[in-house]
């Protein structure tokens, strides 16, 4: 008995035929992906490809119901499709599961054009943008979705009819911390956590980037509030190199402890003018022997975190006590039930530091080619960050955090539950059915909120943003044998010979050719003309972006045209010519003129969206951070930290509605 | 002042993740993996539930792990709902059904294997649902619910919560009535009942409960800021500021809490200690005008915030009276004991619950925010110490050990005491009659429906009610496969809907929305589409979790869902 018979009657034969026949791509087999795959199979979608690069983790099992405990560490997409097939073995449904990255070059425009509909069930913005661009380039409708705790959202994007994922700039749900606060004058737990995971961990186990350090510190020198302070940090960096080299020795972790928690702190203490600012609290150097023997008194907690006031964007309250999006109250210290919600003693932290350093250095020794990076689900790295951040907090009189809390603050953890995913996946399939039946209602966005009166609301669709640099651009499939096409051929034949022919108003045109941020050619640069695209690493899956400026007859100025992206694909099987172009040239409109208020400042800054994770993108505290930074602080040197993506579900895309 | 120039994204060449300890590694490395889990690391259970613990905390999880859920009506929607409860780890579920699996069941229900046609449906579904979480118990009871209701009504009140998915209208009513009666006497079982009705793309969820306490509503405004009765330090701080001499930067960054506390303080001084009367339009306006008069410029956001929240200046914090709270015993629920303690706590001056230890985000400078935050934190600590003391005394008095309520539960209750709410429900029978609401809505159509979606949802509800009546008369659903004449059935349902409507609003006309709604409901033939089942199963489980954990406001008491339009509307009928 085929499972879909009921549905057939309700959808009607025409729509049901489309459901059976349309090839569907599902990107992501996590929280939403599992629910989605089940729904698709039950409704009768019979031609499904699902791709995911992730493997199954224990923390997935509270909602990703196609997985069982024995599946842990196995590929999500493969297990999900096997489970879904098991439930519906004889229905003629084809599920093509792929364990891989949607951003691989093989997943190019030609590939995406093979689908009638794409559904994103992703966990990170970058991959979302990538699929969005592919879908725009290939003209394939995309249904985007996301959940965070009780919040959820489904947004269909249809080329030229609705906005695209990148039409509206996404709120930057990230927090910024001045580098000196992190490295010398922390006042909140989050400062110590970010320091431990982004700075200390990298220095000891991450990529050894000596040149980068130097450059960064020299650059910072001119801008710092205190030149001595920078010199100091520079010395610290050099000392790290030595500690790092010897960390595998028996006394390596101990030496590291002394350097980081004793010598470095003593050095900072010697700098009087660092501490005579209002609200600054001097740290206490930690003493290894004393801690181990129990004779070292735990430094007292700073009286009140008033010191935070001097750090311009120390939104500690928001970071440590996430409340919005229905996040649970910060875990309490004395929970008898959960051992990771217990505070460790100073001695336990030191032991954990030594032990986790040993484990990590053993890993770097046995696998020297693999660079370690912080991962909240990697127990060794989390242990290290837990121990070092708490020890640093202790030295600075900052309250301790439990493992449960550190994991959340450091790991960008987004709460995720089965119910929200089920609701969202139900909506996705409804949208899909309606899009396939050609109903405009399929383009409405749906939001799921915690509002008690109307928890679900549909809106839109919004029209494309004319300034959008993704959906308003022109895309051309470029089937090419990249070994036989040179940059020169591309510019002269493809761009000037073919593309330019299609321009409506005649005039003088100047073209700039880029791949990503790399320039390949412009009117003054022909150096790379002899190189083939292959040599330039412009292969399958890449896009060559051609930006033109036109001076129409009788006009004084050049005006920019919309960029044209040539999407490099494999040549047709029996193609003789080195490349193939569409039979007609596209029309390239002028780019709309946008008033620019002020050029963005080219500052670096410490970005960390760990707090944003529990905010559900609401970015509590952002308001203050943005507005009360005095002029001087804005110039201060800042460093970027990339936060990890969570392993399945994703922050809410745009909860403002 | 934005500064955000992430240099070329390093994530493009992030190092390859290294195999973890428990993964396949060399023998030498693997030894670490064999050690016992260190004491600071979460056990397997905590790791499985990690993502939800961050949402409802360990107190919520404990309640969930004690919950026993009964499903009557073993259809796709009911099983989807159960799936969403088994995954997060309820204690137990029972499916009650005597019937056998049919082809249609297999076609829509993911938790029935195609080979099981002819076997008992409850047993088969339990088998697959149990696989989702080995920590959850599941059992099938192969009995007729209607007979069981007669022979053993206590069977039903032994559950924490009951879900009735698309059961026959008569059974639904009988079950609701028995549960309602059982909850009548004080201390009697008050088992919430969630009823699902579904036809094609249309769904409805009805919740019957007599009383429900929400220990943490997690509202947008989670914070008991007590602006209406500022504590002395806050009042002092608010009065000491000299608004006029501030520069514009400083002035536009005074936190709204301070602005409001100052307004309240001044108002009380001028009005013999009274707050603005919330029923008096003139007083409310005057209060707001006072705040407006302090503005330096029209666009100061902090003043906008203060005006938006000005109701906090004239709404007195309220507490409730309830038998289960007034009299507590060793058998009382934790929440009732806590509420009892809270009641005692507020019987002393300043007659208010413990203050919130955290502030919502607001427009202010960091310095003044942090200073204000410190005031609140200090006040919370002293409030909380007093509250803990009262809880301890209460526990001692009723003969419970001091740790009967875990410390973290007390603390989180105290932190959220402003978010405590009590819901008084209505009997399902009564809400199906929806007299008050329909009368109001149908007679004031023009004023009420600024929003065009409402009449459609009401029409759908009416259509479902009429279809239930149709079932009571004919013993089957309109539009079902056995229907010979769809148009005729449609007409009959229209007639029933109209008589239903006119019994509430004499002389009312159904209108085109109702006809449209009836056509859609009849067209659905009361069959279940897999996506609708998935969706409703999600909503139902969400509500069940809210009820079991006593967190978040449940949808009280009727929700109507139109998946053709992706919309949903809630009514208290
Ligand atoms: Zn766009």
PDB file of C-alpha atoms in Angstrom, chain B residues 36-193:
ATOM      1  CA  UNK B  36      35.313   6.999  33.657  1.00  0.00           C
ATOM      2  CA  UNK B  37      33.539  10.243  32.875  1.00  0.00           C
ATOM      3  CA  UNK B  38      35.092  12.900  35.086  1.00  0.00           C
ATOM      4  CA  UNK B  39      32.755  14.383  37.632  1.00  0.00           C
ATOM      5  CA  UNK B  40      32.505  17.789  36.022  1.00  0.00           C
ATOM      6  CA  UNK B  41      31.368  16.457  32.672  1.00  0.00           C
ATOM      7  CA  UNK B  42      27.687  15.991  31.889  1.00  0.00           C
ATOM      8  CA  UNK B  43      26.455  12.422  31.702  1.00  0.00           C
ATOM      9  CA  UNK B  44      24.917  10.980  28.555  1.00  0.00           C
ATOM     10  CA  UNK B  45      21.448  12.066  29.548  1.00  0.00           C
ATOM     11  CA  UNK B  46      22.432  15.673  30.055  1.00  0.00           C
ATOM     12  CA  UNK B  47      24.241  15.644  26.746  1.00  0.00           C
ATOM     13  CA  UNK B  48      21.260  14.186  24.900  1.00  0.00           C
ATOM     14  CA  UNK B  49      19.011  16.867  26.346  1.00  0.00           C
ATOM     15  CA  UNK B  50      21.548  19.703  26.247  1.00  0.00           C
ATOM     16  CA  UNK B  51      19.759  21.846  23.644  1.00  0.00           C
ATOM     17  CA  UNK B  52      16.417  21.748  25.418  1.00  0.00           C
ATOM     18  CA  UNK B  53      17.857  22.219  28.913  1.00  0.00           C
ATOM     19  CA  UNK B  54      18.933  25.603  27.689  1.00  0.00           C
ATOM     20  CA  UNK B  55      15.316  26.390  27.007  1.00  0.00           C
ATOM     21  CA  UNK B  56      13.377  25.076  29.987  1.00  0.00           C
ATOM     22  CA  UNK B  57      16.226  24.429  32.445  1.00  0.00           C
ATOM     23  CA  UNK B  58      16.566  21.463  34.761  1.00  0.00           C
ATOM     24  CA  UNK B  59      13.352  22.276  36.615  1.00  0.00           C
ATOM     25  CA  UNK B  60      11.395  21.962  33.382  1.00  0.00           C
ATOM     26  CA  UNK B  61      13.202  18.789  32.462  1.00  0.00           C
ATOM     27  CA  UNK B  62      12.395  17.219  35.834  1.00  0.00           C
ATOM     28  CA  UNK B  63       8.700  17.883  35.314  1.00  0.00           C
ATOM     29  CA  UNK B  64       8.895  16.440  31.839  1.00  0.00           C
ATOM     30  CA  UNK B  65      10.613  13.318  33.107  1.00  0.00           C
ATOM     31  CA  UNK B  66       7.766  12.772  35.543  1.00  0.00           C
ATOM     32  CA  UNK B  67       4.996  13.165  32.978  1.00  0.00           C
ATOM     33  CA  UNK B  68       2.691  10.357  31.864  1.00  0.00           C
ATOM     34  CA  UNK B  69       0.815  11.065  28.665  1.00  0.00           C
ATOM     35  CA  UNK B  70      -2.196   9.236  27.257  1.00  0.00           C
ATOM     36  CA  UNK B  71      -3.086   9.296  23.569  1.00  0.00           C
ATOM     37  CA  UNK B  72      -6.567   8.416  22.450  1.00  0.00           C
ATOM     38  CA  UNK B  73      -7.041   8.300  18.697  1.00  0.00           C
ATOM     39  CA  UNK B  74      -3.959   6.704  17.289  1.00  0.00           C
ATOM     40  CA  UNK B  75      -3.742   8.669  14.058  1.00  0.00           C
ATOM     41  CA  UNK B  76      -0.899  10.426  12.263  1.00  0.00           C
ATOM     42  CA  UNK B  77      -1.377  13.669  14.167  1.00  0.00           C
ATOM     43  CA  UNK B  78      -1.557  11.993  17.562  1.00  0.00           C
ATOM     44  CA  UNK B  79       1.558   9.955  16.870  1.00  0.00           C
ATOM     45  CA  UNK B  80       3.446  12.998  15.645  1.00  0.00           C
ATOM     46  CA  UNK B  81       2.557  14.747  18.870  1.00  0.00           C
ATOM     47  CA  UNK B  82       3.786  11.768  20.869  1.00  0.00           C
ATOM     48  CA  UNK B  83       7.005  11.662  18.885  1.00  0.00           C
ATOM     49  CA  UNK B  84       7.673  15.239  19.945  1.00  0.00           C
ATOM     50  CA  UNK B  85       7.122  14.301  23.580  1.00  0.00           C
ATOM     51  CA  UNK B  86       9.082  11.054  23.563  1.00  0.00           C
ATOM     52  CA  UNK B  87      12.146  12.778  22.086  1.00  0.00           C
ATOM     53  CA  UNK B  88      12.577  15.310  24.909  1.00  0.00           C
ATOM     54  CA  UNK B  89      12.000  12.540  27.452  1.00  0.00           C
ATOM     55  CA  UNK B  90       8.615  12.246  29.161  1.00  0.00           C
ATOM     56  CA  UNK B  91       8.378   9.380  31.646  1.00  0.00           C
ATOM     57  CA  UNK B  92       5.694   7.335  29.974  1.00  0.00           C
ATOM     58  CA  UNK B  93       3.108   7.258  27.209  1.00  0.00           C
ATOM     59  CA  UNK B  94       0.107   5.046  26.637  1.00  0.00           C
ATOM     60  CA  UNK B  95      -1.831   4.640  23.422  1.00  0.00           C
ATOM     61  CA  UNK B  96      -5.393   3.525  23.895  1.00  0.00           C
ATOM     62  CA  UNK B  97      -7.072   1.923  20.892  1.00  0.00           C
ATOM     63  CA  UNK B  98      -8.799  -1.358  20.135  1.00  0.00           C
ATOM     64  CA  UNK B  99      -8.760  -1.084  16.363  1.00  0.00           C
ATOM     65  CA  UNK B 100      -6.564  -2.568  13.683  1.00  0.00           C
ATOM     66  CA  UNK B 101      -4.185  -0.895  11.310  1.00  0.00           C
ATOM     67  CA  UNK B 102      -5.775  -0.070   7.958  1.00  0.00           C
ATOM     68  CA  UNK B 103      -4.263   0.899   4.658  1.00  0.00           C
ATOM     69  CA  UNK B 104      -5.144   4.558   5.206  1.00  0.00           C
ATOM     70  CA  UNK B 105      -3.252   4.584   8.508  1.00  0.00           C
ATOM     71  CA  UNK B 106      -0.108   3.303   6.907  1.00  0.00           C
ATOM     72  CA  UNK B 107      -0.480   5.919   4.199  1.00  0.00           C
ATOM     73  CA  UNK B 108      -0.288   8.855   6.590  1.00  0.00           C
ATOM     74  CA  UNK B 109       1.309   7.681   9.811  1.00  0.00           C
ATOM     75  CA  UNK B 110       5.082   7.530   9.831  1.00  0.00           C
ATOM     76  CA  UNK B 111       5.014   5.374  12.935  1.00  0.00           C
ATOM     77  CA  UNK B 112       3.230   2.435  11.383  1.00  0.00           C
ATOM     78  CA  UNK B 113       5.144   0.058   9.208  1.00  0.00           C
ATOM     79  CA  UNK B 114       3.443  -0.892   5.928  1.00  0.00           C
ATOM     80  CA  UNK B 115       3.504  -4.595   6.881  1.00  0.00           C
ATOM     81  CA  UNK B 116       1.384  -4.081   9.977  1.00  0.00           C
ATOM     82  CA  UNK B 117      -2.038  -3.831   8.362  1.00  0.00           C
ATOM     83  CA  UNK B 118      -4.509  -5.893  10.356  1.00  0.00           C
ATOM     84  CA  UNK B 119      -2.592  -5.790  13.636  1.00  0.00           C
ATOM     85  CA  UNK B 120      -3.527  -3.665  16.636  1.00  0.00           C
ATOM     86  CA  UNK B 121      -2.710  -0.057  15.904  1.00  0.00           C
ATOM     87  CA  UNK B 122      -1.773   0.972  19.437  1.00  0.00           C
ATOM     88  CA  UNK B 123       0.716  -1.847  19.835  1.00  0.00           C
ATOM     89  CA  UNK B 124       2.341  -1.192  16.486  1.00  0.00           C
ATOM     90  CA  UNK B 125       2.693   2.540  16.993  1.00  0.00           C
ATOM     91  CA  UNK B 126       4.067   2.110  20.517  1.00  0.00           C
ATOM     92  CA  UNK B 127       6.749  -0.164  19.139  1.00  0.00           C
ATOM     93  CA  UNK B 128       8.145   2.422  16.754  1.00  0.00           C
ATOM     94  CA  UNK B 129       7.633   5.416  19.015  1.00  0.00           C
ATOM     95  CA  UNK B 130       9.533   3.754  21.835  1.00  0.00           C
ATOM     96  CA  UNK B 131      12.560   3.409  19.607  1.00  0.00           C
ATOM     97  CA  UNK B 132      12.922   7.183  19.607  1.00  0.00           C
ATOM     98  CA  UNK B 133      14.139   7.333  23.175  1.00  0.00           C
ATOM     99  CA  UNK B 134      15.137   4.340  25.263  1.00  0.00           C
ATOM    100  CA  UNK B 135      14.543   6.311  28.476  1.00  0.00           C
ATOM    101  CA  UNK B 136      10.823   6.563  27.790  1.00  0.00           C
ATOM    102  CA  UNK B 137       8.325   3.860  28.687  1.00  0.00           C
ATOM    103  CA  UNK B 138       5.485   3.146  26.314  1.00  0.00           C
ATOM    104  CA  UNK B 139       2.510   0.843  26.510  1.00  0.00           C
ATOM    105  CA  UNK B 140      -0.537  -0.008  24.473  1.00  0.00           C
ATOM    106  CA  UNK B 141      -3.955  -0.552  25.967  1.00  0.00           C
ATOM    107  CA  UNK B 142      -6.161  -2.512  23.589  1.00  0.00           C
ATOM    108  CA  UNK B 143      -9.525  -1.405  24.850  1.00  0.00           C
ATOM    109  CA  UNK B 144     -12.427   0.639  23.639  1.00  0.00           C
ATOM    110  CA  UNK B 145     -12.091   4.131  25.151  1.00  0.00           C
ATOM    111  CA  UNK B 146     -15.848   4.642  25.343  1.00  0.00           C
ATOM    112  CA  UNK B 147     -16.321   1.454  27.334  1.00  0.00           C
ATOM    113  CA  UNK B 148     -13.340   2.175  29.519  1.00  0.00           C
ATOM    114  CA  UNK B 149     -14.789   5.562  30.298  1.00  0.00           C
ATOM    115  CA  UNK B 150     -17.812   3.744  31.706  1.00  0.00           C
ATOM    116  CA  UNK B 151     -16.076   0.895  33.452  1.00  0.00           C
ATOM    117  CA  UNK B 152     -12.957   2.564  34.797  1.00  0.00           C
ATOM    118  CA  UNK B 153     -12.981   6.362  34.704  1.00  0.00           C
ATOM    119  CA  UNK B 154     -10.044   6.486  37.121  1.00  0.00           C
ATOM    120  CA  UNK B 155      -7.884   5.037  34.376  1.00  0.00           C
ATOM    121  CA  UNK B 156      -7.906   8.465  32.734  1.00  0.00           C
ATOM    122  CA  UNK B 157      -7.190  10.620  35.734  1.00  0.00           C
ATOM    123  CA  UNK B 158      -3.957   8.721  36.396  1.00  0.00           C
ATOM    124  CA  UNK B 159      -2.250  10.589  33.574  1.00  0.00           C
ATOM    125  CA  UNK B 160      -0.503  13.941  33.642  1.00  0.00           C
ATOM    126  CA  UNK B 161      -2.050  14.916  30.348  1.00  0.00           C
ATOM    127  CA  UNK B 162      -4.370  13.427  27.748  1.00  0.00           C
ATOM    128  CA  UNK B 163      -4.338  13.991  24.009  1.00  0.00           C
ATOM    129  CA  UNK B 164      -7.462  13.099  22.059  1.00  0.00           C
ATOM    130  CA  UNK B 165      -6.668  13.127  18.384  1.00  0.00           C
ATOM    131  CA  UNK B 166      -9.637  13.180  16.037  1.00  0.00           C
ATOM    132  CA  UNK B 167     -11.771  11.030  18.260  1.00  0.00           C
ATOM    133  CA  UNK B 168     -15.524  10.838  17.713  1.00  0.00           C
ATOM    134  CA  UNK B 169     -17.333  13.923  18.993  1.00  0.00           C
ATOM    135  CA  UNK B 170     -19.416  11.969  21.468  1.00  0.00           C
ATOM    136  CA  UNK B 171     -16.393  10.326  23.051  1.00  0.00           C
ATOM    137  CA  UNK B 172     -14.574  13.641  23.154  1.00  0.00           C
ATOM    138  CA  UNK B 173     -17.425  15.275  25.017  1.00  0.00           C
ATOM    139  CA  UNK B 174     -17.831  12.395  27.467  1.00  0.00           C
ATOM    140  CA  UNK B 175     -14.148  12.296  28.228  1.00  0.00           C
ATOM    141  CA  UNK B 176     -13.987  16.045  28.712  1.00  0.00           C
ATOM    142  CA  UNK B 177     -16.918  15.950  31.047  1.00  0.00           C
ATOM    143  CA  UNK B 178     -15.504  13.207  33.240  1.00  0.00           C
ATOM    144  CA  UNK B 179     -12.191  15.018  33.550  1.00  0.00           C
ATOM    145  CA  UNK B 180     -13.889  18.304  34.281  1.00  0.00           C
ATOM    146  CA  UNK B 181     -15.969  16.760  37.014  1.00  0.00           C
ATOM    147  CA  UNK B 182     -12.972  15.024  38.551  1.00  0.00           C
ATOM    148  CA  UNK B 183     -11.175  18.334  38.869  1.00  0.00           C
ATOM    149  CA  UNK B 184     -14.095  20.001  40.535  1.00  0.00           C
ATOM    150  CA  UNK B 185     -13.252  19.115  44.101  1.00  0.00           C
ATOM    151  CA  UNK B 186     -10.225  20.715  45.697  1.00  0.00           C
ATOM    152  CA  UNK B 187      -7.196  18.518  45.376  1.00  0.00           C
ATOM    153  CA  UNK B 188      -8.930  16.378  42.749  1.00  0.00           C
ATOM    154  CA  UNK B 189      -6.972  15.440  39.639  1.00  0.00           C
ATOM    155  CA  UNK B 190      -6.918  18.286  37.155  1.00  0.00           C
ATOM    156  CA  UNK B 191      -5.768  16.527  34.007  1.00  0.00           C
ATOM    157  CA  UNK B 192      -5.430  18.811  31.002  1.00  0.00           C
ATOM    158  CA  UNK B 193      -7.084  17.500  27.869  1.00  0.00           C
TER     159      UNK B 193
END
